[in-house]
PDB file of C-alpha atoms and ligand atoms in Angstrom:
ATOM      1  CA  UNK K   3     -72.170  13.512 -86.466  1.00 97.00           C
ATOM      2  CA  UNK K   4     -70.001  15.536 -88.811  1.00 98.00           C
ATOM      3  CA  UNK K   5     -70.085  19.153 -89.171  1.00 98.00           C
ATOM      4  CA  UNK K   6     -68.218  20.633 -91.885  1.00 98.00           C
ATOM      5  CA  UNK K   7     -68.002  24.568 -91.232  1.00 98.00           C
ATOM      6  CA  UNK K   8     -66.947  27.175 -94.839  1.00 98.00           C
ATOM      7  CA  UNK K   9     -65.544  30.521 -93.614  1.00 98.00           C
ATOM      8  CA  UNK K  10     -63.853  33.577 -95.018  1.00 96.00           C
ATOM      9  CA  UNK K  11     -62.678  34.167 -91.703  1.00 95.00           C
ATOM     10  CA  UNK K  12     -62.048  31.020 -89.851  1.00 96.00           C
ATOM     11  CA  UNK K  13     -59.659  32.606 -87.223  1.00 96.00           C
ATOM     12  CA  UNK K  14     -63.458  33.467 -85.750  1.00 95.00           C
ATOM     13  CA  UNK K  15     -64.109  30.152 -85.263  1.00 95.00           C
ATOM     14  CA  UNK K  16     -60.618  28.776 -83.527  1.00 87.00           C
ATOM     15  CA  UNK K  17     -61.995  29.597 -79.861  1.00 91.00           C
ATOM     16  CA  UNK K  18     -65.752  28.444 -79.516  1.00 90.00           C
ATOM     17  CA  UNK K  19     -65.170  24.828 -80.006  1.00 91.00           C
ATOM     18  CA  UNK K  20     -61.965  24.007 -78.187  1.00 89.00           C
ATOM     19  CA  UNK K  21     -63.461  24.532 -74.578  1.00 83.00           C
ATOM     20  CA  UNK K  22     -66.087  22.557 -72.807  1.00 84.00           C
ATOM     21  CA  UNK K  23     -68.680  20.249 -73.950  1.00 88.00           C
ATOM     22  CA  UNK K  24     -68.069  20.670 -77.243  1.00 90.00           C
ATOM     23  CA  UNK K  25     -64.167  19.779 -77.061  1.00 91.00           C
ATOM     24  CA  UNK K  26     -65.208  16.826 -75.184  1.00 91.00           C
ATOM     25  CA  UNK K  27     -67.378  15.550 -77.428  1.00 92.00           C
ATOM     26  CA  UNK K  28     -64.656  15.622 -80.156  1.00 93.00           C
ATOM     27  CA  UNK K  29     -62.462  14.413 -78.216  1.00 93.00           C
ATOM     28  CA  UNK K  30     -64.612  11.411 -77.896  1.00 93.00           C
ATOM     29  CA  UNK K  31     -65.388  10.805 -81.572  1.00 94.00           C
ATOM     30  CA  UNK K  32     -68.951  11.829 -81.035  1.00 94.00           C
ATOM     31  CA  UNK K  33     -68.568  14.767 -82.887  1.00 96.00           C
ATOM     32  CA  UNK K  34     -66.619  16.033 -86.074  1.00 97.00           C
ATOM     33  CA  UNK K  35     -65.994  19.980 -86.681  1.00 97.00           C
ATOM     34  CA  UNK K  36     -64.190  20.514 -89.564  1.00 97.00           C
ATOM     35  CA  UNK K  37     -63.232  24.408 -90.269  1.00 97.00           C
ATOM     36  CA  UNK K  38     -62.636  25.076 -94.003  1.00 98.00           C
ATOM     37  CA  UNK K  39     -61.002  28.193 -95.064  1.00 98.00           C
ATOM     38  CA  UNK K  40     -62.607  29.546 -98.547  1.00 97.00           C
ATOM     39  CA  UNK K  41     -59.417  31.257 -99.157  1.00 96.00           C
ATOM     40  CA  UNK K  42     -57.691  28.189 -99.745  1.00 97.00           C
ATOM     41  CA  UNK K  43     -60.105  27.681-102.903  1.00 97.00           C
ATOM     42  CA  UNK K  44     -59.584  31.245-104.379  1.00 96.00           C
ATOM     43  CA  UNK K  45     -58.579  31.291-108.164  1.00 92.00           C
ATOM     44  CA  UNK K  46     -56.195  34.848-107.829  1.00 85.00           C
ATOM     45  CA  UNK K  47     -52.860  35.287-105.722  1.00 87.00           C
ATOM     46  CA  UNK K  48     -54.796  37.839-103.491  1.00 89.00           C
ATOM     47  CA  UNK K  49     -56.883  35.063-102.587  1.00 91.00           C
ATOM     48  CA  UNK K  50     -60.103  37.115-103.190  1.00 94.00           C
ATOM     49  CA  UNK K  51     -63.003  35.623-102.172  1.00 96.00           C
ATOM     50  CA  UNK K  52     -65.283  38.410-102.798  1.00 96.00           C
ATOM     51  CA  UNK K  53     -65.800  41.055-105.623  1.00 96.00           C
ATOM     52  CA  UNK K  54     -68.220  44.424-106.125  1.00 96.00           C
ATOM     53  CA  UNK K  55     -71.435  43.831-106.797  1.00 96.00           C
ATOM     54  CA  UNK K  56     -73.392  44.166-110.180  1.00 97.00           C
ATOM     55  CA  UNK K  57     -75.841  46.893-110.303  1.00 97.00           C
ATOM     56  CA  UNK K  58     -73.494  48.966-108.051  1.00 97.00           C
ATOM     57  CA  UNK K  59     -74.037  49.549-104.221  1.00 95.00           C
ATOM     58  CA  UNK K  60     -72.095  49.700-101.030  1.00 94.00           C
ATOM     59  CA  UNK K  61     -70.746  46.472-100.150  1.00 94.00           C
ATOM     60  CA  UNK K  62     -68.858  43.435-101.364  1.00 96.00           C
ATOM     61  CA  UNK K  63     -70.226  39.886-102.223  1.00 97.00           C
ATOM     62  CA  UNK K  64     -68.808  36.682-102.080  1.00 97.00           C
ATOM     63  CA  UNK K  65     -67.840  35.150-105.541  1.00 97.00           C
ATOM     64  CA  UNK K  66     -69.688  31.639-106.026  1.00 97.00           C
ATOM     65  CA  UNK K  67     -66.794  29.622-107.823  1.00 97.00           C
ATOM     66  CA  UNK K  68     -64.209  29.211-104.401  1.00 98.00           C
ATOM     67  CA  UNK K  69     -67.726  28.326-102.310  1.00 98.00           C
ATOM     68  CA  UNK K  70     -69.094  26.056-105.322  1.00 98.00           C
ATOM     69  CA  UNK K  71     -65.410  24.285-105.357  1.00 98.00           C
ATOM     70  CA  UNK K  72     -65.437  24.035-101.347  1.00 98.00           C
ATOM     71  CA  UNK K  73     -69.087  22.742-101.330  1.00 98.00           C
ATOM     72  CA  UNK K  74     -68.489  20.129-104.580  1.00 98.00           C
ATOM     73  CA  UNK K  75     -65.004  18.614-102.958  1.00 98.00           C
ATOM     74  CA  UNK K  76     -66.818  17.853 -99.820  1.00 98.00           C
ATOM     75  CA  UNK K  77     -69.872  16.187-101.630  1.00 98.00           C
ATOM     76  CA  UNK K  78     -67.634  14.228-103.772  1.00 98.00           C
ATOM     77  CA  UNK K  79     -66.058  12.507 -99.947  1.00 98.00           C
ATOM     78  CA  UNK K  80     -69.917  11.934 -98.485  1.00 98.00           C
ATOM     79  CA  UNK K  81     -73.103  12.399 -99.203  1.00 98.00           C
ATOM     80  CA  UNK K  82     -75.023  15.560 -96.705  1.00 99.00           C
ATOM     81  CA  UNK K  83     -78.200  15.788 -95.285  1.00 98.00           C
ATOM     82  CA  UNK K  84     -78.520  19.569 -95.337  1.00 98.00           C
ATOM     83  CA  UNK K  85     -76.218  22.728 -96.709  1.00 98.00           C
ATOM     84  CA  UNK K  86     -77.315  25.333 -94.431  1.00 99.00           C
ATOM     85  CA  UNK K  87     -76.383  28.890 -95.011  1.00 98.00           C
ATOM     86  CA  UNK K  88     -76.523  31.168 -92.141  1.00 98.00           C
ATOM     87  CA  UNK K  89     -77.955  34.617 -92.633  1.00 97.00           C
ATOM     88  CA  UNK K  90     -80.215  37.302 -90.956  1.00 96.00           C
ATOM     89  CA  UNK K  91     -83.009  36.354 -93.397  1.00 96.00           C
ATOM     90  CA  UNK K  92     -83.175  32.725 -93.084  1.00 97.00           C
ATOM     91  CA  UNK K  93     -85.552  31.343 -90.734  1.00 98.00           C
ATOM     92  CA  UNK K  94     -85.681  31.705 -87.108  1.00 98.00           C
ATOM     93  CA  UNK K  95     -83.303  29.323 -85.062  1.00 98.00           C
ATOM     94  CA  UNK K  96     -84.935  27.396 -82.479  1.00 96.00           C
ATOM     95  CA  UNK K  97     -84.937  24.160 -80.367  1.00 95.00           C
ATOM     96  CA  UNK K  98     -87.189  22.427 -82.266  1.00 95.00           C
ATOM     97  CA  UNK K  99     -84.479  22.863 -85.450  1.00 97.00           C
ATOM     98  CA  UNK K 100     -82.096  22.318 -83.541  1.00 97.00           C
ATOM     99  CA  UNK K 101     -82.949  18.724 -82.684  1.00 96.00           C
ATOM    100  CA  UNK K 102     -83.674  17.936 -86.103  1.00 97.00           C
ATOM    101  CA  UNK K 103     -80.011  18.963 -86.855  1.00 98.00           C
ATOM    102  CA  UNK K 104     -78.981  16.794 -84.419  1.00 97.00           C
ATOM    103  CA  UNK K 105     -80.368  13.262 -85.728  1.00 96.00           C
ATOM    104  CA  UNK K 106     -78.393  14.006 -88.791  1.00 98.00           C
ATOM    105  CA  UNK K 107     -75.057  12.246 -89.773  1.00 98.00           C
ATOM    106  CA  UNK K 108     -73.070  15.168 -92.026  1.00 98.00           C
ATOM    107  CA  UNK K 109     -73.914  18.631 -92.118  1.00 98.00           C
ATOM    108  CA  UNK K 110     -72.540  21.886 -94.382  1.00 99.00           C
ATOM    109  CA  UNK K 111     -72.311  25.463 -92.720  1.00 98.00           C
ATOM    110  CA  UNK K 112     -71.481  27.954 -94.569  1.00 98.00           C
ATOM    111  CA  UNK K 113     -71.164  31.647 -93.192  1.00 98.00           C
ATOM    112  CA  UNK K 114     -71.650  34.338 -95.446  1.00 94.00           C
ATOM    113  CA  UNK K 115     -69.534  37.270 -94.722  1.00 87.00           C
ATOM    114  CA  UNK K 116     -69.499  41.006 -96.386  1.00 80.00           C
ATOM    115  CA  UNK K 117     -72.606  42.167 -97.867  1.00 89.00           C
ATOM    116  CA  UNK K 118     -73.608  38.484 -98.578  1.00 93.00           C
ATOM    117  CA  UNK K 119     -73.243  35.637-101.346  1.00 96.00           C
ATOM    118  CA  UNK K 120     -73.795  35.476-104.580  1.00 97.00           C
ATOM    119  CA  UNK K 121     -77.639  34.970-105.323  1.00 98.00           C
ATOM    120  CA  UNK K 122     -76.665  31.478-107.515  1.00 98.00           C
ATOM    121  CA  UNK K 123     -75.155  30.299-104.135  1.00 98.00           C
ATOM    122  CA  UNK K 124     -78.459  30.348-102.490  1.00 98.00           C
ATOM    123  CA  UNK K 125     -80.282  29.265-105.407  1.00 98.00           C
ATOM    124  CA  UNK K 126     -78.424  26.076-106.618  1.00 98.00           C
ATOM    125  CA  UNK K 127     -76.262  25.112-103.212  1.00 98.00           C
ATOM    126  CA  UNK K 128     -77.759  25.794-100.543  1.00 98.00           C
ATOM    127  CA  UNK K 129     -81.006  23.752 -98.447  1.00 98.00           C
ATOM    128  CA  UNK K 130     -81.323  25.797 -95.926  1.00 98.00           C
ATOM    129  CA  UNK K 131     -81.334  29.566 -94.217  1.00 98.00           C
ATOM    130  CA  UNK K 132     -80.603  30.152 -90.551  1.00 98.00           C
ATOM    131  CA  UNK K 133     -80.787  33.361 -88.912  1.00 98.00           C
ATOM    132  CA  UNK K 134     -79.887  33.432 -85.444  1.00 98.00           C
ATOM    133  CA  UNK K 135     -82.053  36.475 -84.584  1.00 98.00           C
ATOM    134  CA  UNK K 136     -83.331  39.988 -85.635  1.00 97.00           C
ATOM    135  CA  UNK K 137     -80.106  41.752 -85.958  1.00 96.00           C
ATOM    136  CA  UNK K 138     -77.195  41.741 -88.342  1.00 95.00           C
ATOM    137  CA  UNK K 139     -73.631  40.468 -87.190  1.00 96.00           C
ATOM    138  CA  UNK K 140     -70.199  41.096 -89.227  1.00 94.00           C
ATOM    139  CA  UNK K 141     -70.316  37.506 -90.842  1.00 96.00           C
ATOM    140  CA  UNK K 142     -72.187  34.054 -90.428  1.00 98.00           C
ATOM    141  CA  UNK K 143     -69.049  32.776 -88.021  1.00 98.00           C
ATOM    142  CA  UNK K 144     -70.925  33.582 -84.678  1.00 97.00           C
ATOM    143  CA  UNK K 145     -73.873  32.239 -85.249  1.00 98.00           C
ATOM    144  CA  UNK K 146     -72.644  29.061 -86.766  1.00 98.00           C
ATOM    145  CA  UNK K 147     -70.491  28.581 -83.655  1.00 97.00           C
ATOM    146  CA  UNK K 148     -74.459  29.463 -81.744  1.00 97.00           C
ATOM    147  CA  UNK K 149     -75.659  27.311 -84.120  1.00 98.00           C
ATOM    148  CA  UNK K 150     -73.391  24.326 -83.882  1.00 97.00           C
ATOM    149  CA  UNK K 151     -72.793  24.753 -79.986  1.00 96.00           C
ATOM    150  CA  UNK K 152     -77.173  23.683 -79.480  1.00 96.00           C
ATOM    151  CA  UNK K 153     -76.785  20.830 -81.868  1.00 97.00           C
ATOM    152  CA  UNK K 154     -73.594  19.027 -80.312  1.00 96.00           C
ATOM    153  CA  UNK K 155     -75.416  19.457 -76.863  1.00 93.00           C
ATOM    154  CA  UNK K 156     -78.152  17.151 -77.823  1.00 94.00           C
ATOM    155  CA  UNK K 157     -76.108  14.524 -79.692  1.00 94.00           C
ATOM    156  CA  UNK K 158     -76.298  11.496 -77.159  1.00 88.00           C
ATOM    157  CA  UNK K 159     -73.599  11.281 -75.192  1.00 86.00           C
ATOM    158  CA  UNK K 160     -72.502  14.737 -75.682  1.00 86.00           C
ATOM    159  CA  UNK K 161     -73.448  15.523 -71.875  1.00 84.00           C
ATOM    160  CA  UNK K 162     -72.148  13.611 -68.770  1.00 76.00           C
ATOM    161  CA  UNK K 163     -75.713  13.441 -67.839  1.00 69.00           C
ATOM    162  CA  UNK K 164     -77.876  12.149 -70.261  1.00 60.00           C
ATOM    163  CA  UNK K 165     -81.250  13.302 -69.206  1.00 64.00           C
ATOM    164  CA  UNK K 166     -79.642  16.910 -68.873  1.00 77.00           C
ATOM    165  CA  UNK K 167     -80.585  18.127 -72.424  1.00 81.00           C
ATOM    166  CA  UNK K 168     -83.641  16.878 -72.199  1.00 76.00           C
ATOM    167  CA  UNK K 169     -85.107  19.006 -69.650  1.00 79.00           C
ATOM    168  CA  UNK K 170     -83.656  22.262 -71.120  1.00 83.00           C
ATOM    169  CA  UNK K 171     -85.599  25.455 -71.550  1.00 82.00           C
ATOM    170  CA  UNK K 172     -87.626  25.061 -74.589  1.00 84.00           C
ATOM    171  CA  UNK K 173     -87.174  21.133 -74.993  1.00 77.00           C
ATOM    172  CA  UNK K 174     -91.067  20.557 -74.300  1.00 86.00           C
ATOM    173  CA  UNK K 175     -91.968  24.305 -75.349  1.00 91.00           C
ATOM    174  CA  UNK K 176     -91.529  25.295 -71.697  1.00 95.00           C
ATOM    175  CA  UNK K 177     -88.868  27.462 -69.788  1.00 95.00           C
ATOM    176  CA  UNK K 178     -86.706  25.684 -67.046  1.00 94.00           C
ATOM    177  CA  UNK K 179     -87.989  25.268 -63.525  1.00 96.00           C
ATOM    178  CA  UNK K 180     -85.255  27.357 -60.903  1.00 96.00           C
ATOM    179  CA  UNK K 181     -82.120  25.616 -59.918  1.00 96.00           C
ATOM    180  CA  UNK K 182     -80.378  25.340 -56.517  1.00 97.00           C
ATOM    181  CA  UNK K 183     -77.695  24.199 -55.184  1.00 97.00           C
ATOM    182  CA  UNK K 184     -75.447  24.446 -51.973  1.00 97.00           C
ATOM    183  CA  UNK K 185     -75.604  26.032 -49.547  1.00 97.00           C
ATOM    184  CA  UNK K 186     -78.815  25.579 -48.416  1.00 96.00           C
ATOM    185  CA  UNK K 187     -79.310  28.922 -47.086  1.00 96.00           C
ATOM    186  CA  UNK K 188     -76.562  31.772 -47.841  1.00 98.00           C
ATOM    187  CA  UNK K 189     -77.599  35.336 -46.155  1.00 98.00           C
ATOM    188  CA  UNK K 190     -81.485  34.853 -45.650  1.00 96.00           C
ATOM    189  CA  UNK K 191     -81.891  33.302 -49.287  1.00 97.00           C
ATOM    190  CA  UNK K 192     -83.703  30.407 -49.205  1.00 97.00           C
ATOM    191  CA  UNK K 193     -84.211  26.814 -50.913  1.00 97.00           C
ATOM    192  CA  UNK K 194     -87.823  25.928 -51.252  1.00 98.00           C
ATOM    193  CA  UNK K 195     -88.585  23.271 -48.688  1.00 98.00           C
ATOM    194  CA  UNK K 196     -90.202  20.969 -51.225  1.00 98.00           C
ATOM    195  CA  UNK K 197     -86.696  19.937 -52.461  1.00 98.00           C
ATOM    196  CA  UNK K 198     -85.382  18.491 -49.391  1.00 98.00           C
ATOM    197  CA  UNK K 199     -88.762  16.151 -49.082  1.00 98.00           C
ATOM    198  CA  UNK K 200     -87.329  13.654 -50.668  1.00 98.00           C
ATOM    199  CA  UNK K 201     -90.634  13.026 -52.496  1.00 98.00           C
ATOM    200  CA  UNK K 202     -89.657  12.661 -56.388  1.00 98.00           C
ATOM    201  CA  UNK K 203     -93.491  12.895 -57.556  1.00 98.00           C
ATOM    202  CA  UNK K 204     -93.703  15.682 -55.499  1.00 98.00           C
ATOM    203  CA  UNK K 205     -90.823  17.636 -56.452  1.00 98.00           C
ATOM    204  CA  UNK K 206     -91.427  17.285 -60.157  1.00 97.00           C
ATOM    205  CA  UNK K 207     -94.853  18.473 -60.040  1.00 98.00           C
ATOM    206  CA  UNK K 208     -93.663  21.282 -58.461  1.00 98.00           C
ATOM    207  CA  UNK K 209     -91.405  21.542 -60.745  1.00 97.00           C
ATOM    208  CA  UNK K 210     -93.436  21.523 -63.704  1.00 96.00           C
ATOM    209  CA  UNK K 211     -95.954  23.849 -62.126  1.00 97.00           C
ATOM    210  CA  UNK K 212     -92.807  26.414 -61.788  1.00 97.00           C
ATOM    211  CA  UNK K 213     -91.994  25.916 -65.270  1.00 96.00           C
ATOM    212  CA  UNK K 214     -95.278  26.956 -66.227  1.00 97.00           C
ATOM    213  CA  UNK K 215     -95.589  29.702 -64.111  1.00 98.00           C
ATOM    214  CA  UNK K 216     -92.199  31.371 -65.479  1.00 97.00           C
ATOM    215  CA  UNK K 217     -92.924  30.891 -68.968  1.00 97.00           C
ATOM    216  CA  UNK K 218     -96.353  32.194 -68.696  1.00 98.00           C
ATOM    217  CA  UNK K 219     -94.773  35.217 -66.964  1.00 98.00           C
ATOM    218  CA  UNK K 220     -91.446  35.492 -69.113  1.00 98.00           C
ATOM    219  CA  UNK K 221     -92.763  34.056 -72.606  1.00 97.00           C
ATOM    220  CA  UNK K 222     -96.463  34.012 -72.886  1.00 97.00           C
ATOM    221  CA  UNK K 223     -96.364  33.181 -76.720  1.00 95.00           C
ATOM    222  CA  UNK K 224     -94.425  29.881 -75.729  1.00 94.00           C
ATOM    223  CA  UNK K 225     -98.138  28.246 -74.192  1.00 94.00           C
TER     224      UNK K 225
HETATM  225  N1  ADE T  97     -75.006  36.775 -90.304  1.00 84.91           N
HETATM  226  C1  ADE T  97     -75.091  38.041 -89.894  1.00 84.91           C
HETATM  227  N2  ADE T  97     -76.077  38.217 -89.017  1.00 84.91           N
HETATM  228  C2  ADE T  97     -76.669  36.994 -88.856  1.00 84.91           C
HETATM  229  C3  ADE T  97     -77.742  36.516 -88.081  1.00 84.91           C
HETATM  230  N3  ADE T  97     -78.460  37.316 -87.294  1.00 84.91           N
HETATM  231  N4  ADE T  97     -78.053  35.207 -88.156  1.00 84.91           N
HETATM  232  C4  ADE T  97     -77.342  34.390 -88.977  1.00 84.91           C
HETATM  233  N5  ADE T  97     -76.321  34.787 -89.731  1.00 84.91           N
HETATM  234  C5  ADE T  97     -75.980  36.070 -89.687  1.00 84.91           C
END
């Protein structure tokens, strides 16, 4: 899968995706993330990718030509399967959209940054909203690292182990069960007998019943 990311500001984005599962799965070819800096495609020498608004107000918004020449040059090299715009008031980011992102072969992000884009942007470009929550962030850069971060996890072979993503929180609408590990008793904390039985049925019945216990005590709405 190829991710192509468009930021005012990609210095943001130079950290999240050179550690950990993500690095690996660049490093082997499962994954693409290409950062493109809209400067590069401003028309002035100040490189201004933003201007005042019409109809006055507080706040600056970003001009559509150096996103609409960013966008265009990366359609012209392969076709996408979605142009997704990340803002507070797109629609609300969740498992279930991010596993549909993740059968897909090429992928636009775009992070808006400022007081937002040009309304044309959104209009004629763009073919999808994402908002990673109920609260406003400096720019889109975040949550398109948030947003690209759950997607790469559930391309196959992404993680070592390949059931892992699978039996996430949320992947079946339920939280996760509780982990342990070793040791197998630290102070006077215990590990629940059941997973030393060596009874696999057993175990993930239990499991599943503790799954549904803690989301019908943590996240009612989830059932
Ligand atoms: N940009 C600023 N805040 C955001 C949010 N909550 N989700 C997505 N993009 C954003």
């Amino acid at each position: 899968m190829r991710i192509d990311i468009i930021s005012a500001v990609p210095e943001l984005l130079s950290g999240p995706f050179n550690s950990s599962i993500i690095k690996k799965s660049i490093e082997n070819n499962i994954t693409e993330i290409h950062i493109h800096n809209l400067r590069e495609y401003a028309k002035n020498n100040y490189k201004s990718v933003d201007d005042y608004q019409y109809g006055g107000g507080a706040g600056m918004v970003m001009l559509i030509e150096p996103i609409d020449k960013c966008i265009s040059k990366l359609k012209i090299e392969r076709d996408y399967d979605e142009i997704i715009f990340m803002t507070p008031d797109g629609s609300k980011l969740n498992q279930s959209v991010s596993n549909k992102l993740s059968c897909m072969t090429n992928i636009i992000i775009l992070c808006g940054h400022y007081k937002g884009i040009d309304q044309r942007i959104r209009d004629n470009l763009i073919t999808m909203e994402i908002s990673i929550g109920d609260y406003v962030l400096t720019g889109g850069e975040l949550p398109a690292a948030i947003l690209t971060d759950s997607i790469v996890r559930l391309i196959p072979g992404a993680l070592g182990d390949e059931t892992s993503a699978l039996t996430d929180s949320f992947q079946d609408n339920l939280l996760s069960y509780p982990l342990y590990t070793r040791p197998k008793e630290y102070k006077s904390w215990q590990v629940p007998d059941i997973l030393f039985s060596g009874d696999h049925k057993r175990i993930e019945k239990w499991r599943m019943e503790k799954s549904v216990e803690i989301t019908r005590k943590k996240r009612p709405d989830l059932l």
